Coordinates of C-alpha atoms in Angstrom, one line a residue:
M254 CA 105.2 -75.9 116.0
Y255 CA 108.7 -74.7 114.9
R256 CA 108.9 -77.5 112.2
N257 CA 105.4 -76.6 110.9
K258 CA 106.5 -72.9 110.5
I259 CA 109.6 -74.0 108.5
K260 CA 107.4 -76.2 106.2
K261 CA 105.1 -73.3 105.6
K262 CA 107.9 -71.1 104.7
E263 CA 109.4 -73.7 102.3
R264 CA 105.9 -74.1 100.7
K265 CA 105.7 -70.4 100.2
K266 CA 109.1 -70.3 98.6
E267 CA 108.2 -73.2 96.4
K268 CA 104.9 -71.4 95.4
K269 CA 106.9 -68.2 94.6
T270 CA 109.4 -70.0 92.6
L271 CA 106.6 -71.7 90.5
K272 CA 104.8 -68.5 90.2
T273 CA 108.0 -66.7 88.9
I274 CA 108.7 -69.6 86.4
F275 CA 105.1 -69.5 85.2
G276 CA 105.2 -65.7 84.9
F277 CA 108.3 -65.7 82.8
F278 CA 107.0 -68.7 80.8
L279 CA 103.9 -66.5 79.7
L280 CA 106.1 -63.6 79.0
G281 CA 108.4 -65.7 76.7
N282 CA 105.4 -67.3 74.9
S283 CA 103.8 -63.9 74.4
I284 CA 106.9 -62.6 72.7
F285 CA 107.3 -65.8 70.6
L286 CA 103.8 -65.5 69.4
F287 CA 103.8 -61.9 68.7
L288 CA 107.1 -62.1 66.6
S289 CA 105.8 -65.1 64.7
F290 CA 102.5 -63.4 64.0
F291 CA 104.2 -60.2 62.9
S292 CA 106.7 -62.2 60.6
F293 CA 103.7 -64.1 59.2
L294 CA 102.3 -60.9 57.7
F295 CA 105.3 -60.6 55.4
H296 CA 106.2 -64.2 54.6
W297 CA 102.8 -66.2 54.8
K298 CA 102.7 -66.7 51.0
H299 CA 106.0 -68.4 50.8
D300 CA 105.6 -70.5 54.0
Q301 CA 101.9 -71.4 53.2
S302 CA 102.7 -72.8 49.7
Q303 CA 105.1 -75.3 51.3
L304 CA 103.3 -76.0 54.5
E305 CA 102.9 -79.8 53.8
K306 CA 106.6 -80.2 53.2
L307 CA 107.6 -77.7 55.9
F308 CA 109.1 -80.5 58.2
D309 CA 111.5 -81.6 55.5
K310 CA 115.0 -80.7 56.2
E311 CA 115.6 -79.1 52.8
I312 CA 112.7 -76.7 53.3
I313 CA 113.6 -73.4 55.1
A314 CA 110.7 -71.3 56.6
E315 CA 111.1 -67.5 56.1
N316 CA 109.2 -66.8 59.3
L317 CA 111.4 -65.0 62.0
L318 CA 110.6 -67.9 64.3
G319 CA 111.3 -70.7 61.9
K320 CA 109.1 -73.6 61.0
M321 CA 107.3 -73.7 64.4
G322 CA 106.5 -70.0 64.0
A323 CA 105.1 -70.4 60.6
I324 CA 102.8 -73.4 61.7
I325 CA 101.5 -71.7 64.7
S326 CA 100.9 -68.4 62.8
H327 CA 99.1 -70.3 60.1
C328 CA 96.7 -72.0 62.6
F329 CA 95.9 -68.8 64.6
I330 CA 95.7 -66.2 61.8
H331 CA 94.7 -68.0 58.5
C332 CA 92.7 -70.9 60.0
G333 CA 91.6 -69.0 63.0
I334 CA 90.7 -65.4 63.9
G335 CA 92.8 -63.4 61.4
V336 CA 94.6 -60.3 62.8
S337 CA 92.7 -60.6 66.0
A338 CA 95.3 -63.3 67.0
F339 CA 97.6 -60.3 68.0
F340 CA 95.4 -59.8 71.0
I341 CA 96.5 -63.3 72.4
P342 CA 100.2 -62.5 72.9
I343 CA 99.1 -59.2 74.4
L344 CA 96.9 -60.8 76.9
L345 CA 99.5 -63.4 77.7
F346 CA 102.1 -60.6 78.3
L347 CA 99.8 -58.7 80.6
K348 CA 99.0 -61.9 82.5
G349 CA 102.7 -62.6 82.9
L350 CA 103.2 -59.2 84.3
K351 CA 100.3 -59.5 86.7
I352 CA 101.7 -62.9 88.0
L353 CA 105.3 -61.5 88.5
F354 CA 104.8 -58.1 89.8
S355 CA 101.2 -57.4 90.9
K356 CA 99.8 -57.6 94.3
K357 CA 97.3 -54.7 93.9
E358 CA 93.6 -54.9 93.1
F359 CA 94.1 -52.2 90.5
F360 CA 96.0 -54.4 88.2
N361 CA 93.5 -57.2 88.6
D362 CA 90.7 -54.9 87.8
F363 CA 92.6 -53.5 84.8
Y364 CA 93.5 -57.0 83.5
Q365 CA 89.8 -58.1 83.7
S366 CA 88.5 -55.1 82.0
T367 CA 91.1 -55.5 79.3
I368 CA 90.0 -59.2 78.6
Y369 CA 86.4 -58.0 78.3
K370 CA 87.5 -55.3 75.7
F371 CA 89.6 -57.7 73.7
L372 CA 87.0 -60.4 73.6
F373 CA 84.7 -58.0 71.9
F374 CA 87.3 -57.0 69.2
I375 CA 88.5 -60.6 68.8
V376 CA 85.0 -61.3 67.4
W377 CA 84.3 -57.9 65.8
F378 CA 87.6 -57.4 63.8
P379 CA 87.4 -60.8 61.8
I380 CA 83.8 -60.1 60.8
F381 CA 84.6 -56.5 59.9
F382 CA 87.5 -57.4 57.7
S383 CA 85.6 -60.2 56.0
V384 CA 83.2 -57.6 54.7
I385 CA 85.7 -54.8 54.0
V386 CA 88.5 -56.9 52.4
P387 CA 86.9 -60.2 51.6
H388 CA 89.8 -61.4 49.4
Q389 CA 92.4 -60.8 52.0
G390 CA 92.1 -64.0 54.2
I391 CA 94.9 -63.1 56.6
F392 CA 92.8 -60.2 58.0
S393 CA 89.7 -62.1 58.7
G394 CA 90.8 -65.7 59.0
I395 CA 88.6 -68.7 58.3
F396 CA 86.4 -67.7 61.4
G397 CA 85.7 -64.2 60.1
F398 CA 85.1 -65.5 56.6
E399 CA 82.6 -68.2 57.6
I400 CA 80.7 -66.0 60.2
G401 CA 80.7 -63.0 57.8
N402 CA 79.2 -65.0 54.9
Y403 CA 76.6 -66.5 57.2
L404 CA 75.5 -63.1 58.4
I405 CA 75.4 -61.6 54.9
H406 CA 73.2 -64.6 54.0
L407 CA 70.9 -63.7 56.9
F408 CA 70.9 -59.8 56.8
G409 CA 72.5 -58.9 53.5
K410 CA 75.6 -56.6 53.1
V411 CA 73.8 -53.4 54.1
G412 CA 72.2 -55.1 57.1
L413 CA 75.6 -56.4 58.2
Y414 CA 77.0 -52.9 57.9
M415 CA 74.3 -51.7 60.2
L416 CA 74.8 -54.5 62.7
L417 CA 78.5 -53.8 62.8
L418 CA 78.0 -50.0 63.3
T419 CA 75.3 -50.6 65.9
S420 CA 77.5 -52.9 67.9
I421 CA 80.4 -50.6 68.0
I422 CA 78.2 -47.7 69.1
F423 CA 76.9 -49.9 71.9
Y424 CA 80.4 -50.9 72.8
W425 CA 81.4 -47.2 73.2
I426 CA 78.3 -46.4 75.2
I427 CA 79.0 -49.2 77.7
I428 CA 82.7 -48.5 77.9
F429 CA 82.5 -44.7 78.5
R430 CA 79.0 -44.9 80.3
I431 CA 77.4 -42.5 77.9
N432 CA 73.7 -41.7 78.5
A433 CA 71.0 -39.5 77.1
S434 CA 71.8 -36.7 79.6
T435 CA 75.5 -36.5 78.8
I436 CA 74.7 -36.3 75.0
K437 CA 72.0 -33.6 75.8
N438 CA 74.4 -31.6 77.9
G439 CA 77.2 -31.8 75.3
M440 CA 74.9 -30.6 72.6
K441 CA 73.5 -27.9 74.8
K442 CA 77.0 -26.5 75.6
K443 CA 77.9 -26.6 71.8
I444 CA 74.7 -24.7 71.0
Q445 CA 75.3 -22.1 73.8
N446 CA 78.9 -21.5 72.5
I447 CA 77.7 -21.0 68.9
N448 CA 74.9 -18.7 70.1
K449 CA 77.3 -16.7 72.3
K450 CA 79.6 -16.2 69.3
I451 CA 76.7 -15.0 67.1
D452 CA 75.4 -12.7 69.8
T453 CA 78.9 -11.2 70.3
T454 CA 79.2 -10.6 66.5
L455 CA 75.7 -9.0 66.3
Q456 CA 76.3 -6.7 69.3
L457 CA 79.6 -5.5 67.9
C458 CA 78.1 -4.9 64.5
S459 CA 75.1 -3.2 66.0
Y460 CA 77.3 -1.0 68.2
F461 CA 79.5 0.0 65.2
D462 CA 76.6 0.9 63.0
N463 CA 74.3 2.8 65.5
N464 CA 77.0 4.9 67.4
P465 CA 76.6 8.4 65.9
E466 CA 79.9 9.6 67.4
M467 CA 81.8 7.4 64.9
D468 CA 82.4 8.2 61.3
S469 CA 82.0 5.5 58.7
S470 CA 85.7 4.8 58.3
F471 CA 86.1 4.3 62.1
R472 CA 83.1 1.9 62.2
K473 CA 84.5 0.1 59.2
G474 CA 88.0 -0.1 60.8
K475 CA 86.5 -1.8 64.0
K476 CA 84.6 -4.3 61.8
M477 CA 87.7 -5.0 59.9
L478 CA 89.8 -5.4 63.0
Y479 CA 87.2 -7.9 64.2
S480 CA 87.4 -9.9 61.0
I481 CA 91.2 -10.0 61.1
L482 CA 91.6 -11.3 64.6
Y483 CA 88.4 -13.2 65.3
K484 CA 88.8 -15.7 62.3
K485 CA 91.8 -17.2 64.0
K486 CA 89.9 -18.2 67.1
E487 CA 91.2 -21.5 68.6
D488 CA 89.6 -23.5 71.4
F489 CA 91.7 -24.7 74.4
S490 CA 90.9 -27.8 76.4
S491 CA 92.4 -27.8 80.0
I492 CA 91.9 -31.5 80.5
D493 CA 95.6 -32.2 80.8
L494 CA 95.9 -29.5 83.5
K495 CA 92.9 -31.0 85.5
I496 CA 94.6 -34.4 85.4
D497 CA 97.6 -32.9 87.1
L498 CA 95.6 -30.9 89.5
E499 CA 94.7 -33.6 92.0
S500 CA 98.2 -35.1 91.8
N501 CA 99.8 -31.7 92.8
K502 CA 97.4 -31.2 95.6
K503 CA 98.3 -34.6 97.0
K504 CA 102.0 -33.8 96.8
I505 CA 101.5 -30.4 98.5
I506 CA 99.6 -32.0 101.4
Q507 CA 102.2 -34.8 101.6
I508 CA 105.1 -32.4 102.0
L509 CA 103.3 -30.1 104.5
N510 CA 102.3 -33.2 106.6
H511 CA 105.9 -34.4 106.5
Y512 CA 106.8 -31.0 108.2
H513 CA 103.8 -31.3 110.6
I514 CA 101.9 -28.4 109.1
E515 CA 98.1 -29.0 109.1
I516 CA 95.8 -27.4 106.7
C517 CA 91.9 -27.2 106.6
E518 CA 91.5 -27.0 102.8
I519 CA 93.2 -26.7 99.5
K520 CA 91.8 -25.1 96.4
A521 CA 93.1 -24.6 92.9
N522 CA 92.6 -22.0 90.2
I523 CA 93.9 -22.8 86.8
G524 CA 95.3 -19.8 84.9
P525 CA 96.8 -19.5 81.4
T526 CA 100.4 -19.7 82.7
I527 CA 100.2 -20.8 86.3
T528 CA 97.9 -22.6 88.7
L529 CA 97.4 -21.0 92.1
Y530 CA 96.9 -23.4 95.0
E531 CA 95.2 -21.8 97.8
I532 CA 96.0 -23.3 101.2
Y533 CA 93.9 -22.6 104.3
P534 CA 96.1 -23.5 107.3
K535 CA 94.7 -24.4 110.7
V536 CA 94.7 -21.7 113.4
G537 CA 98.1 -21.3 115.0
T538 CA 100.1 -22.3 111.9
R539 CA 103.1 -20.0 111.4
I540 CA 103.2 -18.6 107.8
S541 CA 106.9 -18.5 107.9
K542 CA 107.0 -22.3 108.2
I543 CA 105.2 -22.6 104.8
K544 CA 107.3 -19.8 103.2
N545 CA 110.6 -21.6 104.2
L546 CA 109.4 -24.8 102.4
K547 CA 109.5 -23.1 99.0
N548 CA 112.4 -25.2 97.7
E549 CA 111.1 -28.5 99.1
I550 CA 107.6 -27.9 97.5
A551 CA 109.3 -27.1 94.2
L552 CA 111.4 -30.3 94.3
N553 CA 108.4 -32.4 95.2
L554 CA 106.4 -31.1 92.4
S555 CA 109.3 -31.1 89.8
A556 CA 108.5 -27.4 89.2
L557 CA 110.9 -25.0 87.4
S558 CA 110.1 -22.3 90.0
I559 CA 107.3 -21.6 92.4
R560 CA 106.1 -18.3 94.1
I561 CA 104.6 -18.3 97.5
I562 CA 102.2 -15.5 98.5
A563 CA 101.9 -15.5 102.3
P564 CA 99.1 -14.4 102.9
I565 CA 97.0 -13.7 99.8
P566 CA 95.7 -10.1 100.3
G567 CA 92.0 -10.0 101.4
K568 CA 91.8 -13.7 102.0
G569 CA 92.6 -16.0 104.9
S570 CA 94.8 -18.3 102.7
I571 CA 98.4 -18.8 101.5
G572 CA 99.0 -19.0 97.7
I573 CA 101.4 -21.3 95.9
E574 CA 101.8 -20.5 92.2
I575 CA 103.1 -23.3 90.2
P576 CA 103.8 -23.0 86.4
N577 CA 101.5 -25.1 84.2
Y578 CA 103.1 -28.1 82.4
K579 CA 101.3 -27.0 79.3
R580 CA 100.6 -23.2 79.2
Y581 CA 98.1 -21.8 76.7
P582 CA 98.6 -18.4 75.2
V583 CA 96.1 -15.5 75.8
Y584 CA 95.3 -14.1 72.3
M585 CA 94.4 -10.5 71.8
K586 CA 91.2 -11.4 69.9
D587 CA 89.9 -13.2 72.9
I588 CA 90.2 -10.1 75.0
L589 CA 89.4 -7.4 72.4
F590 CA 85.9 -8.8 71.5
S591 CA 84.9 -10.4 74.7
E592 CA 81.8 -9.2 76.5
E593 CA 83.7 -8.8 79.7
S594 CA 86.2 -6.4 78.0
Q595 CA 83.4 -4.4 76.5
K596 CA 81.7 -4.0 79.9
K597 CA 84.8 -3.1 81.8
S598 CA 86.1 -0.5 79.3
H599 CA 82.8 1.2 78.6
N600 CA 83.1 4.1 81.0
M601 CA 87.0 4.4 80.9
E602 CA 88.7 7.3 79.2
L603 CA 91.8 5.4 78.1
P604 CA 91.2 1.7 78.6
I605 CA 94.2 -0.6 78.0
S606 CA 94.2 -4.3 78.3
L607 CA 96.9 -6.0 80.4
G608 CA 96.0 -9.6 80.0
K609 CA 94.4 -12.4 82.1
T610 CA 94.8 -13.0 85.8
V611 CA 95.4 -16.5 87.4
F612 CA 91.5 -16.6 87.9
N613 CA 91.1 -16.2 84.1
E614 CA 89.7 -12.7 84.5
I615 CA 90.4 -10.0 82.0
L616 CA 92.1 -7.0 83.5
I617 CA 91.3 -3.7 81.9
V618 CA 92.8 -0.5 83.5
D619 CA 92.2 3.1 82.8
L620 CA 95.4 4.9 81.9
A621 CA 93.8 8.3 82.6
K622 CA 93.5 7.3 86.3
M623 CA 96.9 5.5 86.7
P624 CA 98.0 8.2 85.3
H625 CA 101.4 7.0 84.1
L626 CA 102.9 3.5 83.6
L627 CA 106.4 2.2 84.1
I628 CA 107.4 -1.1 82.4
A629 CA 110.6 -3.2 82.9
G630 CA 111.7 -6.6 81.8
S631 CA 114.7 -8.4 80.5
T632 CA 115.2 -8.8 76.7
G633 CA 112.7 -11.2 75.1
Q634 CA 110.3 -11.5 78.0
G635 CA 107.3 -9.8 76.4
K636 CA 107.9 -6.0 76.9
S637 CA 107.5 -4.9 73.3
V638 CA 104.5 -7.2 72.7
G639 CA 102.9 -5.6 75.8
L640 CA 103.4 -2.1 74.2
N641 CA 101.9 -3.3 70.9
V642 CA 98.9 -4.7 72.8
M643 CA 98.3 -1.5 74.6
I644 CA 98.6 0.7 71.4
V645 CA 96.2 -1.6 69.4
F646 CA 93.7 -1.6 72.2
L647 CA 93.6 2.1 72.3
L648 CA 93.4 2.4 68.5
Y649 CA 90.3 0.0 68.7
Q650 CA 88.7 2.1 71.5
K651 CA 89.4 5.6 70.5
H652 CA 88.7 7.9 67.5
P653 CA 91.7 9.7 65.9
K654 CA 90.4 12.9 67.1
D655 CA 90.4 11.7 70.8
I656 CA 93.9 10.3 71.0
K657 CA 97.4 11.1 69.7
F658 CA 100.6 9.3 70.3
I659 CA 104.2 10.4 70.6
L660 CA 106.5 7.3 70.1
I661 CA 110.2 7.5 71.1
D662 CA 112.0 4.4 69.7
P663 CA 115.8 4.5 70.3
K664 CA 116.1 1.0 68.7
K665 CA 114.5 2.4 65.5
V666 CA 112.8 -0.9 64.7
E667 CA 110.3 -1.8 67.5
L668 CA 107.7 0.9 66.8
S669 CA 108.3 1.7 63.2
I670 CA 105.4 -0.5 62.2
Y671 CA 103.0 2.4 63.2
K672 CA 104.5 5.0 60.8
K673 CA 101.7 4.5 58.3
I674 CA 99.1 5.8 60.8
S675 CA 101.2 8.7 62.0
K676 CA 99.2 11.4 60.2
S677 CA 96.0 10.3 61.8
Y678 CA 97.2 9.4 65.3
F679 CA 100.5 11.1 66.0
A680 CA 101.4 14.4 67.7
T681 CA 104.6 15.9 66.4
L682 CA 106.7 19.0 66.2
P683 CA 106.2 21.5 63.3
N684 CA 108.3 20.7 60.2
S685 CA 109.2 17.4 61.7
I686 CA 110.7 14.8 59.1
E687 CA 110.2 11.7 61.1
P688 CA 107.0 11.1 63.0
I689 CA 108.6 8.5 65.3
I690 CA 111.5 9.8 67.4
T691 CA 114.6 7.7 66.8
D692 CA 117.2 10.5 67.1
L693 CA 118.2 10.9 70.7
H694 CA 119.1 14.6 70.0
Q695 CA 115.4 15.2 69.1
V696 CA 114.2 13.7 72.3
K697 CA 114.9 16.9 74.3
N698 CA 113.0 19.1 71.8
I699 CA 109.8 16.8 71.8
L700 CA 109.8 16.7 75.5
N701 CA 110.3 20.4 75.8
S702 CA 107.4 21.0 73.5
L703 CA 105.2 18.6 75.3
C704 CA 105.8 20.5 78.5
K705 CA 104.9 23.8 76.6
E706 CA 101.7 22.1 75.4
M707 CA 100.9 21.2 79.0
D708 CA 101.3 24.8 80.1
Q709 CA 99.1 26.1 77.3
R710 CA 96.4 23.6 78.2
Y711 CA 96.5 24.7 81.9
A712 CA 96.0 28.4 80.7
L713 CA 93.0 27.2 78.6
F714 CA 91.5 25.4 81.7
E715 CA 91.9 28.5 83.8
K716 CA 90.2 30.6 81.1
Y717 CA 87.1 28.2 80.9
K718 CA 87.2 27.5 84.7
V719 CA 87.5 23.7 84.3
R720 CA 89.7 21.3 86.3
N721 CA 90.6 18.6 83.7
I722 CA 90.4 17.7 80.0
K723 CA 87.2 15.9 80.2
E724 CA 85.4 18.8 81.7
Y725 CA 87.0 21.1 79.1
N726 CA 85.9 19.0 76.1
N727 CA 82.4 19.0 77.5
V728 CA 82.4 22.7 78.0
I729 CA 83.7 23.7 74.5
K730 CA 81.0 21.9 72.8
K731 CA 78.8 24.8 73.5
Y732 CA 81.2 27.3 72.1
N733 CA 82.2 25.1 69.1
K734 CA 85.8 25.4 70.0
Y735 CA 88.9 23.2 69.3
H736 CA 88.5 19.7 70.8
L737 CA 91.6 18.6 72.8
P738 CA 92.9 15.1 72.3
Y739 CA 94.6 12.9 74.9
I740 CA 98.4 12.7 74.2
I741 CA 100.2 9.4 75.2
L742 CA 104.0 9.5 75.3
I743 CA 105.6 6.0 74.7
V744 CA 109.3 5.5 75.2
D745 CA 110.4 1.9 74.3
E746 CA 113.9 2.1 75.9
F747 CA 114.3 4.6 78.5
A748 CA 117.8 3.5 79.5
D749 CA 119.1 4.6 76.1
L750 CA 118.0 8.1 76.7
N751 CA 120.0 8.2 79.9
M752 CA 123.2 7.3 78.0
N753 CA 122.9 10.8 76.3
H754 CA 124.8 13.7 77.8
Q755 CA 121.4 15.5 78.1
K756 CA 120.3 12.9 80.7
K757 CA 119.6 15.4 83.6
Q758 CA 117.5 17.7 81.3
I759 CA 115.5 14.6 80.0
E760 CA 114.8 13.5 83.5
I761 CA 113.6 17.0 84.5
Y762 CA 111.2 17.0 81.6
I763 CA 109.9 13.5 82.3
T764 CA 109.4 14.3 86.0
R765 CA 107.7 17.5 85.3
L766 CA 105.2 15.8 82.9
A767 CA 104.6 13.0 85.4
Q768 CA 103.8 15.5 88.2
L769 CA 101.6 17.8 86.3
A770 CA 100.4 16.4 83.0
R771 CA 97.6 14.1 84.2
A772 CA 94.8 16.8 84.4
V773 CA 95.5 18.1 80.8
G774 CA 95.3 14.7 79.3
I775 CA 99.0 13.9 78.8
H776 CA 100.1 10.4 80.0
L777 CA 103.4 8.6 79.9
I778 CA 104.2 4.9 79.2
I779 CA 107.9 4.3 79.8
A780 CA 109.7 0.9 79.2
T781 CA 113.1 -0.3 79.9
Q782 CA 115.1 -3.6 79.9
R783 CA 117.5 -2.2 82.4
P784 CA 115.6 -1.4 85.7
S785 CA 118.6 -0.2 87.6
V786 CA 118.7 2.7 90.1
D787 CA 120.6 5.0 87.7
V788 CA 117.9 4.6 85.2
I789 CA 114.8 4.5 87.3
T790 CA 115.6 7.1 89.9
G791 CA 113.8 7.7 93.1
L792 CA 112.2 10.9 91.6
I793 CA 110.8 9.0 88.6
K794 CA 109.5 6.1 90.7
S795 CA 107.7 8.4 93.0
N796 CA 105.6 9.8 90.1
F797 CA 104.9 6.3 88.5
T798 CA 102.7 4.5 91.0
A799 CA 101.6 2.0 88.3
R800 CA 104.3 -0.4 87.3
I801 CA 104.7 -3.6 85.2
A802 CA 107.4 -6.1 85.7
F803 CA 108.1 -8.8 83.2
R804 CA 110.8 -11.4 84.0
V805 CA 114.1 -9.7 85.3
S806 CA 117.5 -11.3 86.0
S807 CA 117.8 -10.6 89.8
K808 CA 116.0 -9.8 92.9
I809 CA 117.7 -6.3 93.0
D810 CA 116.0 -5.5 89.6
S811 CA 112.7 -6.7 90.9
R812 CA 113.0 -4.4 93.9
T813 CA 113.9 -1.5 91.8
I814 CA 110.8 -1.7 89.7
L815 CA 108.2 -3.2 92.1
D816 CA 109.7 -2.4 95.5
C817 CA 109.5 -6.1 96.2
T818 CA 110.9 -9.4 95.0
G819 CA 109.0 -11.8 92.7
A820 CA 109.7 -10.6 89.2
E821 CA 112.9 -12.8 89.0
Q822 CA 110.6 -15.9 89.6
L823 CA 108.4 -15.2 86.6
I824 CA 108.6 -17.7 83.6
G825 CA 108.9 -15.4 80.7
K826 CA 106.8 -15.2 77.5
G827 CA 104.5 -12.5 78.7
D828 CA 104.2 -13.6 82.4
M829 CA 104.2 -10.4 84.4
L830 CA 103.4 -8.7 87.7
F831 CA 101.3 -5.5 87.7
S832 CA 101.6 -3.2 90.8
N833 CA 99.3 -0.3 91.4
R834 CA 98.8 1.4 94.7
N835 CA 100.2 -1.5 96.7
E836 CA 98.2 -4.1 94.9
L837 CA 100.2 -6.8 93.1
I838 CA 98.6 -8.9 90.4
R839 CA 100.1 -11.6 88.3
L840 CA 99.0 -11.7 84.6
Q841 CA 99.6 -13.3 81.3
C842 CA 100.0 -10.6 78.7
P843 CA 98.0 -11.1 75.5
F844 CA 99.8 -12.3 72.3
M845 CA 99.4 -10.6 68.9
E846 CA 101.1 -11.7 65.7
L847 CA 103.1 -9.0 63.9
S848 CA 101.2 -9.8 60.6
D849 CA 97.9 -8.9 62.3
I850 CA 99.3 -5.6 63.5
Q851 CA 100.5 -4.8 60.1
K852 CA 97.1 -5.4 58.6
I853 CA 95.3 -3.2 61.2
V854 CA 97.9 -0.4 60.7
D855 CA 97.6 -0.6 56.9
F856 CA 93.8 -0.3 57.0
Y857 CA 93.8 2.6 59.4
G858 CA 96.5 4.3 57.4
N859 CA 94.4 3.9 54.2
N860 CA 91.1 5.0 55.6
N861 CA 91.9 8.0 57.9
K862 CA 93.7 10.1 55.4
K863 CA 91.5 13.1 56.0
H864 CA 92.9 13.4 59.5
E865 CA 96.1 15.6 60.0
Y866 CA 99.0 15.6 62.5
F867 CA 98.4 17.2 65.9
F868 CA 101.2 19.9 66.0
L869 CA 102.8 20.6 69.3
P870 CA 104.2 24.1 70.0
E871 CA 107.6 25.0 68.9
P872 CA 110.1 24.1 71.7
G873 CA 110.7 26.8 74.3
I874 CA 113.0 27.4 77.2
I875 CA 112.0 25.7 80.5
N876 CA 113.6 26.5 83.9
E877 CA 115.6 23.5 84.8
N878 CA 115.3 24.4 88.6
E879 CA 111.5 23.8 88.6

């Protein structure tokens, strides 16, 4: 018995040795053939002319593999199957790999399917080249030349073209398992997408032409905006993301099982920037165990950073947010002209778009209900782009008589692009030289004047016994009185205002407006790249319940703006967190090219010349102790 076991082991070793030798033999031959075939393409004329004398010592073959390479290449390519001969070394190479390394059925199946595919092309290519380039024998070989001529004699050239085309169509149908239903479904989807685009265009044009509240220039401006942005529409295919999806799911389950954490189900939602994996743990599982595995999960998935939401509000699941390997941008045109966007913004007073959620839903919020917005984020993370998107969305939605902007731009370059529409869309001080406030000494005056405008509006509301600007504008239609527009104050870099010696007084004005201005239609959007406690004080934060955080540098900055961590884990380029009344939503901010903004501003500037500035009252004295 013992001797039999030894003999069996020795036989196994001998078989393995022979198998290894044969595997390397095939690999070596495949490389030899490939190099000789490749060299033949360049040197066949010289070598073929001396083929009969090739074994003479004086004759030198130019083939890379010498005389033997020249002869073998001549037999396989010229006398044989033409360029299809290159499939032979490829098959030998795969067979060698299979013998040496493969014990799995996958490789066997792959090798067999590869042989079937190559056999088709070994026959098809020589015939094809014999018809396309009949005078180049090295492409078709004698095999292709003879078979091609015979088929031309039977079917004619046109018939042979049809035969080759039909055969390649049948080949793709068999390989990719295409059937009538898949073709029908594909065509149906294409037609639906085209019809959807046409319907959207017709609805928009009908809305612009039939709305009596819009004058001709405003309708024309909306159509023009549609044409500027929508012509650049690009389709995105998320096939690559779906390929990685199952792999990531398996890796997450693997790491959780390793730490003895059982789950019932795992779902995935692919967003523009991140994919949210929803984990449904079994009853009795501690949430803290999963939260503590954050670094291990990130390592196993090779992710730059991950964010764990434990639990997801309103759901019995835990969320793991993982950045997509290939992120796709959210373009402003896709939001502005979508049916979803139109429905959501229809009944809003001041609709602004913030972007798309991880569930690919468009988030539109009403600034009139927020009623003010605080934005923070490090340099280059999307803050200024976000402001531009909000301004353009409001320009698209509102008529010049309904909305006026006050822009404070300490950097002097970020908001200067809107100077051309200042006469139609801006509120300013009487006798003001610059419509966009860039001089820090003028900030106090404009805020002072805005507070005075607020007080005057409250006096009007008291007179007409109304509670807010919407009720007032509805009432004064009867009396044919002056229509009050909404006023939106936008500060691009709030930290720069706090460097001024008038910091305390500016903070008092901002706080007073934030506390009282909502009802009279004055709203604030304040942005800063330095969300420290000396810039965003507790008094300001308490009056700005709606906040946006782009990527920040530290957890401290994230807590300052959001009252929680998470903004330091964002991945930049418009990736942001929106917090409003204890609800935290992750979004991808839309992107809009500067050239498109310039075109829109130029058009509105040229076609709204009949509108004038909205002049604020002269600055007055306000009690700083209020």
